[in-house]
PDB file of C-alpha atoms in Angstrom:
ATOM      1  CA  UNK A   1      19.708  -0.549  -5.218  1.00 58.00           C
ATOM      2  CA  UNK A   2      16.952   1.371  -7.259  1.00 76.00           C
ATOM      3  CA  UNK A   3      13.356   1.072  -5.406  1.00 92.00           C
ATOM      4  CA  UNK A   4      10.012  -0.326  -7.414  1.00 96.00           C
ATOM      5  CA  UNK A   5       9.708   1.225 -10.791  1.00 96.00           C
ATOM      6  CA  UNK A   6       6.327   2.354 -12.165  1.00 97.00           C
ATOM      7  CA  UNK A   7       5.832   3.861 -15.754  1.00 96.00           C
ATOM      8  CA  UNK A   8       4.106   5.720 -17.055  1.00 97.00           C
ATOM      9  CA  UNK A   9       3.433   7.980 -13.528  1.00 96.00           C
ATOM     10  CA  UNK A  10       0.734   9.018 -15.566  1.00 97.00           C
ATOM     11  CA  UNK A  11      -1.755   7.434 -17.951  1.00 98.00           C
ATOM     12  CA  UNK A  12      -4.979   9.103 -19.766  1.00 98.00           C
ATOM     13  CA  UNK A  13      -7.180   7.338 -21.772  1.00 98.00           C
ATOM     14  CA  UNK A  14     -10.367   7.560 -23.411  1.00 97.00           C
ATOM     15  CA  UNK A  15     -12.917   5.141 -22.854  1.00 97.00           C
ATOM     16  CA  UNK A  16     -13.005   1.948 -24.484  1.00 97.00           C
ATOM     17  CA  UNK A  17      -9.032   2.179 -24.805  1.00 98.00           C
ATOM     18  CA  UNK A  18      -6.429  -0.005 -23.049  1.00 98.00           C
ATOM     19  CA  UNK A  19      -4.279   0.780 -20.635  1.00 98.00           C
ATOM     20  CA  UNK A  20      -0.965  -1.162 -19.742  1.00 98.00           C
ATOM     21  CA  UNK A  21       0.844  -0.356 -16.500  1.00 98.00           C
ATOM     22  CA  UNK A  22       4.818  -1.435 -15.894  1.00 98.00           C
ATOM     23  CA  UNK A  23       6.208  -2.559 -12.850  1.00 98.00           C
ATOM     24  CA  UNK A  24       9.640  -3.185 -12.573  1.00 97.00           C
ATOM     25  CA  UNK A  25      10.504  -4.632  -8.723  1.00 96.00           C
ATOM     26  CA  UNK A  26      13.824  -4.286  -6.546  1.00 94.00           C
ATOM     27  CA  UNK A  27      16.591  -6.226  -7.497  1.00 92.00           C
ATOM     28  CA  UNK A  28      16.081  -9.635  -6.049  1.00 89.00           C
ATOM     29  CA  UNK A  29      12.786  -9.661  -5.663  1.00 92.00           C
ATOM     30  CA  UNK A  30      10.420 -11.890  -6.944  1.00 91.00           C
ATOM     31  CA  UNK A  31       6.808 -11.268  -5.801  1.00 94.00           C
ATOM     32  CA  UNK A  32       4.903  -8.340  -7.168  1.00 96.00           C
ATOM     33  CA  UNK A  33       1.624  -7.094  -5.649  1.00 96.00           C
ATOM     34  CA  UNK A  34      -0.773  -4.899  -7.386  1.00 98.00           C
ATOM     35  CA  UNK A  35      -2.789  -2.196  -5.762  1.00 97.00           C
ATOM     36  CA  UNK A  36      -5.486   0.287  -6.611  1.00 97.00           C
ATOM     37  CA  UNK A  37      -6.152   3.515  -4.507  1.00 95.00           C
ATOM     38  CA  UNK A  38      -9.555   5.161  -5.193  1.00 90.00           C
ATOM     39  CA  UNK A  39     -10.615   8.365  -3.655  1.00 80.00           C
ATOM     40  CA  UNK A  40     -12.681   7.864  -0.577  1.00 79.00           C
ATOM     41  CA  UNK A  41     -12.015   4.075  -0.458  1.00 83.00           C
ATOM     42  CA  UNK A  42      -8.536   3.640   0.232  1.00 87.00           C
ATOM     43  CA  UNK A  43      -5.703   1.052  -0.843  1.00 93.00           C
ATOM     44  CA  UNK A  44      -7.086  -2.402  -2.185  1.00 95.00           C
ATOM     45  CA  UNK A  45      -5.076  -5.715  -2.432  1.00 95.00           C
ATOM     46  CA  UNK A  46      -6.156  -6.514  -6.292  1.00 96.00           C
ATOM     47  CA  UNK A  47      -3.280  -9.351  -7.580  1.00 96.00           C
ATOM     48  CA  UNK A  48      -0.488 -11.313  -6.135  1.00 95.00           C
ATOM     49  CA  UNK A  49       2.375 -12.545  -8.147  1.00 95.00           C
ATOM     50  CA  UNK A  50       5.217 -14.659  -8.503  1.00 94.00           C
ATOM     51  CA  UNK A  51       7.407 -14.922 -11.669  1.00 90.00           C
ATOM     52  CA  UNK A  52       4.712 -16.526 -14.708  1.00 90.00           C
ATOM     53  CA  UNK A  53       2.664 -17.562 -11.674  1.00 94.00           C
ATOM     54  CA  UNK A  54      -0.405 -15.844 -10.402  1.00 95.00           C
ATOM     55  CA  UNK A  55      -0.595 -16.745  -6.727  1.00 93.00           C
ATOM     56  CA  UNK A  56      -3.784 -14.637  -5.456  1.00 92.00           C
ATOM     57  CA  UNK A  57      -6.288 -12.799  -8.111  1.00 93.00           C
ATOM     58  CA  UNK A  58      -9.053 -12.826  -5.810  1.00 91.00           C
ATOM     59  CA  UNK A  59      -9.069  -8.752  -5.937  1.00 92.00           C
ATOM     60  CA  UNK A  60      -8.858  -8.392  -9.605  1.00 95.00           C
ATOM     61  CA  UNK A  61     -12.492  -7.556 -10.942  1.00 94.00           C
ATOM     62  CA  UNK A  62     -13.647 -10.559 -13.233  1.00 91.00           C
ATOM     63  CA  UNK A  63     -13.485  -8.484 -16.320  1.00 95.00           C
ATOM     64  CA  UNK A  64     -11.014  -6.025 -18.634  1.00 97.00           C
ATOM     65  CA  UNK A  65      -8.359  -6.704 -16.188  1.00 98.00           C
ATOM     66  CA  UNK A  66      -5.649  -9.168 -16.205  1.00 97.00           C
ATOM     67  CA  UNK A  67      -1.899  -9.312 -14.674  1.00 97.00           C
ATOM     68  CA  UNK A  68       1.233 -11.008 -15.832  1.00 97.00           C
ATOM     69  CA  UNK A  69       4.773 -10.960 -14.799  1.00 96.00           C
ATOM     70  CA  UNK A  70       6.611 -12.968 -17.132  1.00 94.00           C
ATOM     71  CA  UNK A  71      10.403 -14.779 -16.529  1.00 91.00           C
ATOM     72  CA  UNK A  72      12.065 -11.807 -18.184  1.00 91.00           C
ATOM     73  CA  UNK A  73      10.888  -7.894 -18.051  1.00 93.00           C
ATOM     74  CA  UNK A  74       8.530  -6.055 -15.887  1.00 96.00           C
ATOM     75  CA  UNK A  75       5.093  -7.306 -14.668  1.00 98.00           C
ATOM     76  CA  UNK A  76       2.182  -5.954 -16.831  1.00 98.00           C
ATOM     77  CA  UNK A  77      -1.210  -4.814 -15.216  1.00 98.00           C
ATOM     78  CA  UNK A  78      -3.643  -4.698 -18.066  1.00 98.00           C
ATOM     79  CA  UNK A  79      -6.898  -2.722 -18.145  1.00 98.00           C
ATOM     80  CA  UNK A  80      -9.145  -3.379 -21.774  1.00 98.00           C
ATOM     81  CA  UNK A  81     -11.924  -1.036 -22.286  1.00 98.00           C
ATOM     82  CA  UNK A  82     -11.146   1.209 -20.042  1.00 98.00           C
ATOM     83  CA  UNK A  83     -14.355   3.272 -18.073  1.00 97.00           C
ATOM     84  CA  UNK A  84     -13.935   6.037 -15.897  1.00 95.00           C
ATOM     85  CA  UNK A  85     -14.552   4.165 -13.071  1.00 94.00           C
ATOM     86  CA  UNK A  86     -11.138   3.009 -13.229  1.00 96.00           C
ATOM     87  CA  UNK A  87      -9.583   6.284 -12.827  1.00 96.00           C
ATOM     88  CA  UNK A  88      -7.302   5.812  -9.525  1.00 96.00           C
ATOM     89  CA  UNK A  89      -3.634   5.480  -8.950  1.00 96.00           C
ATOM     90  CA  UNK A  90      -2.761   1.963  -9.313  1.00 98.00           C
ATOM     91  CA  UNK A  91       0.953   0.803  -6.912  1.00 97.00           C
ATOM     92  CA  UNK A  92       2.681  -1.708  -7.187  1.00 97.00           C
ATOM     93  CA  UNK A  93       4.796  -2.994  -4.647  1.00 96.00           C
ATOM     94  CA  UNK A  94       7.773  -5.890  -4.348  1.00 96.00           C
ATOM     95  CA  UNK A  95       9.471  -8.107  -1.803  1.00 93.00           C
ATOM     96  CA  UNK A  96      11.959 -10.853  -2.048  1.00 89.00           C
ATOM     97  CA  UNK A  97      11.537 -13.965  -1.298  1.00 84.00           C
ATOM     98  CA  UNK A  98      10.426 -15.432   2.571  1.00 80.00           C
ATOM     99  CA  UNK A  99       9.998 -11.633   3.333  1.00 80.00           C
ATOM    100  CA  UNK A 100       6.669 -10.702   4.363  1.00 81.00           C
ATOM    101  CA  UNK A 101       7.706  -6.497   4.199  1.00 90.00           C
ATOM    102  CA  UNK A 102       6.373  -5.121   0.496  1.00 93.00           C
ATOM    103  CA  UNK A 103       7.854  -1.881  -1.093  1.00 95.00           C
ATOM    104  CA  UNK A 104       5.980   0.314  -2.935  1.00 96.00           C
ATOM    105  CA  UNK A 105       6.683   1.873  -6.034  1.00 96.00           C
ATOM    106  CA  UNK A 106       5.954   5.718  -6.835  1.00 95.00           C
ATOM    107  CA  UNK A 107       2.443   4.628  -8.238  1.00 96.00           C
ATOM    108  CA  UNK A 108       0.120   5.176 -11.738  1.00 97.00           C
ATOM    109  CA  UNK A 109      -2.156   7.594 -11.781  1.00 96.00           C
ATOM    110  CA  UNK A 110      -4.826   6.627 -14.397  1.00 97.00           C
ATOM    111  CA  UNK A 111      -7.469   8.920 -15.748  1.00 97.00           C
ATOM    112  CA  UNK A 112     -10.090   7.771 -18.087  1.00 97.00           C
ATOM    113  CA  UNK A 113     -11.810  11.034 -20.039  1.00 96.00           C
TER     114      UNK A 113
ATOM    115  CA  UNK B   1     -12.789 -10.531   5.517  1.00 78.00           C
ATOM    116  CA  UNK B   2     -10.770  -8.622   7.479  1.00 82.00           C
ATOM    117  CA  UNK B   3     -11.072  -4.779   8.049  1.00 90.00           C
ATOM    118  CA  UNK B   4      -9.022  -2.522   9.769  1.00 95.00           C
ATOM    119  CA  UNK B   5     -10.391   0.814  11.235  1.00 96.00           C
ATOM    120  CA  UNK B   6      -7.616   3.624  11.766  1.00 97.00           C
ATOM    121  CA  UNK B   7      -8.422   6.851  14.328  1.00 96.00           C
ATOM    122  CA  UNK B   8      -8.853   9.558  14.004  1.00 97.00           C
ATOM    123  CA  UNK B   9      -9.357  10.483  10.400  1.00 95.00           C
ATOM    124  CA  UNK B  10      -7.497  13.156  10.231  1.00 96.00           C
ATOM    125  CA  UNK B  11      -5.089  15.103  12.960  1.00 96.00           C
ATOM    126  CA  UNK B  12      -3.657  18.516  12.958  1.00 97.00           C
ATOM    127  CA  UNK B  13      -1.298  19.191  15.567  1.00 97.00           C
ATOM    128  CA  UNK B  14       1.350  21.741  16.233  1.00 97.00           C
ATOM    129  CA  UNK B  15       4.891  21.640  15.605  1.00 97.00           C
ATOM    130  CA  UNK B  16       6.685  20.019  18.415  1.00 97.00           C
ATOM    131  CA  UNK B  17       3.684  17.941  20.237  1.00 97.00           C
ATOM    132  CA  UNK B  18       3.303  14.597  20.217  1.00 97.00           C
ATOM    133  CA  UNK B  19       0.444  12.446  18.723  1.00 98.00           C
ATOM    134  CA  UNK B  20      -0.490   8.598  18.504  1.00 98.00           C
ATOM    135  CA  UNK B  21      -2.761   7.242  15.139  1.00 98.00           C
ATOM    136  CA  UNK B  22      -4.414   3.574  16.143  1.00 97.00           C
ATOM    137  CA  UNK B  23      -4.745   0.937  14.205  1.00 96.00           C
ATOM    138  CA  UNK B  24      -7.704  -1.504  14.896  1.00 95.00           C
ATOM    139  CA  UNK B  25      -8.418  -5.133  13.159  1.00 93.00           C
ATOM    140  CA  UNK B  26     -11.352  -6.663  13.098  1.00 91.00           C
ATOM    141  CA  UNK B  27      -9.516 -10.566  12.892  1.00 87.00           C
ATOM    142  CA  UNK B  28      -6.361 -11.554  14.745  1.00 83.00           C
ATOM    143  CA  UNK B  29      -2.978  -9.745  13.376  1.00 81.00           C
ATOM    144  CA  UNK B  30      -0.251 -11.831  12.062  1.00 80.00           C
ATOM    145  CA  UNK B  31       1.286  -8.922  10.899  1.00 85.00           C
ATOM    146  CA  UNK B  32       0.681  -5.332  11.106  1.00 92.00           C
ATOM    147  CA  UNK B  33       2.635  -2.955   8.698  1.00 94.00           C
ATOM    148  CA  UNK B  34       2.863   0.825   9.041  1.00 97.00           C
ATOM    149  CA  UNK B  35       3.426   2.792   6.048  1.00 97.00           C
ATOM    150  CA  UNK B  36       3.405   7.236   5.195  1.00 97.00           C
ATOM    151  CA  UNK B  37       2.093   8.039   1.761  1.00 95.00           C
ATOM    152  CA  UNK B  38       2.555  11.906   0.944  1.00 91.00           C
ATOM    153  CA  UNK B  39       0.269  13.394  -1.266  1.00 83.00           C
ATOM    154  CA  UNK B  40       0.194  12.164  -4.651  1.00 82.00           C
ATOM    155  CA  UNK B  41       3.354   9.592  -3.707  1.00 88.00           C
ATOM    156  CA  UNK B  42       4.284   6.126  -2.964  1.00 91.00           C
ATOM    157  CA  UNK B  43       4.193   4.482   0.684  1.00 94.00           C
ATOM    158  CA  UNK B  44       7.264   4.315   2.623  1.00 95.00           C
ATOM    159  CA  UNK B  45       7.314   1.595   4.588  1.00 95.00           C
ATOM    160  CA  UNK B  46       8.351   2.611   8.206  1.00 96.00           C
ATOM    161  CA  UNK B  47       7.634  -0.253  10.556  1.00 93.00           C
ATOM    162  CA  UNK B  48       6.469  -4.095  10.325  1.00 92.00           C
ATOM    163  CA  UNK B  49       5.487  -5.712  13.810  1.00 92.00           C
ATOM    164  CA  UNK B  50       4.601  -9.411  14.254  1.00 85.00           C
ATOM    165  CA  UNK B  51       4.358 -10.289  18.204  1.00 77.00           C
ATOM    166  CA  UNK B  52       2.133  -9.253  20.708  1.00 78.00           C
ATOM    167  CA  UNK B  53       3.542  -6.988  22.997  1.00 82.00           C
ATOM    168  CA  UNK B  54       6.394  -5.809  20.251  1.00 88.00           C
ATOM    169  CA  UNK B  55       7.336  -2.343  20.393  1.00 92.00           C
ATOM    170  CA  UNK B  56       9.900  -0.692  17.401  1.00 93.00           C
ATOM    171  CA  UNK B  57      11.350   2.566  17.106  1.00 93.00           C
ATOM    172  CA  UNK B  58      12.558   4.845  14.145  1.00 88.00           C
ATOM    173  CA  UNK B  59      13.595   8.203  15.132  1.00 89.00           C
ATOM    174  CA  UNK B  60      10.996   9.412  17.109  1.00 94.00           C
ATOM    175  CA  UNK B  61       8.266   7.162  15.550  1.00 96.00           C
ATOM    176  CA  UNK B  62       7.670   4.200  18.085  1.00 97.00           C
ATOM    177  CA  UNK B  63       4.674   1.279  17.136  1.00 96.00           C
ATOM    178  CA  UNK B  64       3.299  -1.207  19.400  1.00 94.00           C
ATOM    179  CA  UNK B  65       1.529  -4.073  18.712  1.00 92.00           C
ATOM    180  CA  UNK B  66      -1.365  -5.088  21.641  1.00 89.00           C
ATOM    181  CA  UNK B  67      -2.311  -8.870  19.943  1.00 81.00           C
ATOM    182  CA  UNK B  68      -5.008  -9.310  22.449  1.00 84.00           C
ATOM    183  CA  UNK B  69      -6.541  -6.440  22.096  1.00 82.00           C
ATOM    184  CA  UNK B  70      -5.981  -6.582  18.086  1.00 90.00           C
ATOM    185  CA  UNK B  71      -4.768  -3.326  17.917  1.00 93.00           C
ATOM    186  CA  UNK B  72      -1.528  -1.365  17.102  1.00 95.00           C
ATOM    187  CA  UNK B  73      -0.782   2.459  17.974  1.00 96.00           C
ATOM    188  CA  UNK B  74       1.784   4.636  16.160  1.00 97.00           C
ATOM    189  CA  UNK B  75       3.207   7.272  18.524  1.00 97.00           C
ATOM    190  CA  UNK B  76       5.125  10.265  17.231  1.00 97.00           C
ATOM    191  CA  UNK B  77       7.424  12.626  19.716  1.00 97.00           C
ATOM    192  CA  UNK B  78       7.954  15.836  19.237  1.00 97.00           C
ATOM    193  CA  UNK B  79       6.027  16.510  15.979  1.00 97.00           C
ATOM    194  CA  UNK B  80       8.055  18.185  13.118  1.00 96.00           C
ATOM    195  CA  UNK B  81       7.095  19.570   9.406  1.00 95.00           C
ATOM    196  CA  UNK B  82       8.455  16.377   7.589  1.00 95.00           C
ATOM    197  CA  UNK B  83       6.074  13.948   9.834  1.00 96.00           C
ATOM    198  CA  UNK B  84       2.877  15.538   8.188  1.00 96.00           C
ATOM    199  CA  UNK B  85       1.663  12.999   5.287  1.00 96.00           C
ATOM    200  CA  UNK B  86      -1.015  10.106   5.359  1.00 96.00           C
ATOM    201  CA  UNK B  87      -0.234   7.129   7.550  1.00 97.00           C
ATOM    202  CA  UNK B  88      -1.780   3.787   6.627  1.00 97.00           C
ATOM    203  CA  UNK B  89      -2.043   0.172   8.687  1.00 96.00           C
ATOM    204  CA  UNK B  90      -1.954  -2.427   6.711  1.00 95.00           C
ATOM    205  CA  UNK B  91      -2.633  -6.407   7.717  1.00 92.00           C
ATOM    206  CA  UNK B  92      -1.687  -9.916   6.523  1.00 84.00           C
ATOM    207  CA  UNK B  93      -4.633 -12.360   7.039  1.00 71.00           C
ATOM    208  CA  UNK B  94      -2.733 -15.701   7.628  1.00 64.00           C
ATOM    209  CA  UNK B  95       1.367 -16.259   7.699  1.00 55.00           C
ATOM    210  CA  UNK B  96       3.600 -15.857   5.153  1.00 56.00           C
ATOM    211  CA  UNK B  97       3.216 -13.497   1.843  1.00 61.00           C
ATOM    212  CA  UNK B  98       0.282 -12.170   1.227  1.00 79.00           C
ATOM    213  CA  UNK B  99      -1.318  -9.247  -0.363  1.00 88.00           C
ATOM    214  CA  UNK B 100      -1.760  -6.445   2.723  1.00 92.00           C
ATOM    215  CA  UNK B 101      -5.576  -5.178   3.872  1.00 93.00           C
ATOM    216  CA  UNK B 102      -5.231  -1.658   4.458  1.00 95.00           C
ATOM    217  CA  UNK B 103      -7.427   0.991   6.519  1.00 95.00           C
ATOM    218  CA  UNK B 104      -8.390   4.069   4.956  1.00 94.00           C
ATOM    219  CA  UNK B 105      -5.715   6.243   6.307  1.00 95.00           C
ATOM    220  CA  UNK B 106      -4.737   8.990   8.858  1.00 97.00           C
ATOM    221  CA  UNK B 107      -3.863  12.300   7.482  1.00 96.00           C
ATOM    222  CA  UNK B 108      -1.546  14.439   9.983  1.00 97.00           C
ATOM    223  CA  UNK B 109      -0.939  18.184   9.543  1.00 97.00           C
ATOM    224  CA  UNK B 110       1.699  19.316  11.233  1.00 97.00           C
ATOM    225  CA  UNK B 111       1.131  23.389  12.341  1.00 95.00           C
ATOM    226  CA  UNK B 112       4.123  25.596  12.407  1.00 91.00           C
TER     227      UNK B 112
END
């Protein structure tokens, strides 16, 4: 059973362009959790999902950022316009359902030049 | 919101000794999760505990979960090489699935 499945490992883009991060979770599991790791501030919970539900957003900044994870195919974490703020590796992580344990995936490390 | 403090910082200790990272919340623990990143990697999850007074074992990793006190300590015997890495706490904030509040992180050396 392959693990969580991030691509690209890593993303650079130039300010003011988009960047789309994949997700694929573990077989059989249908709630996907979205994380961003900054230096010097540690893992935070952004977006909880279920298949074409959002659940919990209330991590997600308000703006350039939105999440899907659609009946078929991988869940989506979208950043528009990117700044260089949002350089950080962004996980995502999986678990099936009425398990509370989440697995991580290898992670995206975004830079913004 | 909850917050959860980890301690120490960082650790270096030599090959062979034994150690123990703690895990603090700042709101009762429904769950407490222990997970190793290693540098520029993914978390592994290791250990998830749920009752007070519960006590798991991997190898020679052991957690503990002290609900009253809201706390959890990691305890590592006999210290090798492949133990070194970051070890995070992370916390649910009610029952049931839930995105996890992490602390900031314990990173362990491990000296030959």
């Amino acid at each position: 059973n392959a693990g969580v499945m991030q691509n690209p490992r890593h993303l650079v883009r130039r300010r003011g362009q988009e960047a789309r991060l994949r997700c694929s979770p573990m077989k059989g599991h249908s709630h996907v959790y979205w994380y961003r790791q900054l230096p010097e501030e540690g893992l935070k919970f952004m977006v909880y999902l279920q298949k074409e539900n959002i659940i919990d957003e209330s991590g997600m900044p308000k703006e350039r950022f939105s999440a899907e994870f659609p009946k078929e195919g991988p869940s989506i974490l979208r950043i528009q316009q990117v700044v260089r703020g949002d350089s950080a590796a962004y996980f995502c992580a999986s678990s099936p359902p009425f398990v509370d344990t989440q697995y991580f995936g290898p992670g995206t490390r975004l830079t913004v030049l | 919101s909850q917050e959860l403090e980890q301690s120490p910082q960082s650790l270096i200790v030599q090959e062979g000794k034994n150690l123990t990272i703690n895990c603090t919340s700042s709101k009762t623990l429904y769950g407490l999760y222990w997970y190793k990143q290693k540098y520029g990697e993914g978390l592994i999850f290791l250990m998830m505990l749920q009752k007070g007074g519960e006590e798991k074992s991997h190898e020679k990793i052991t957690a503990k979960l002290d609900e009253k006190k809201q706390q959890s300590s990691l305890h590592i015997t006999a210290s090798q090489p492949s133990h070194a890495g970051i070890y995070l706490c992370g916390a649910t904030s009610g029952g049931g699935a839930d995105g996890l509040t992490f602390g900031k992180g314990t990173h362990l050396i491990i000296q030959p």
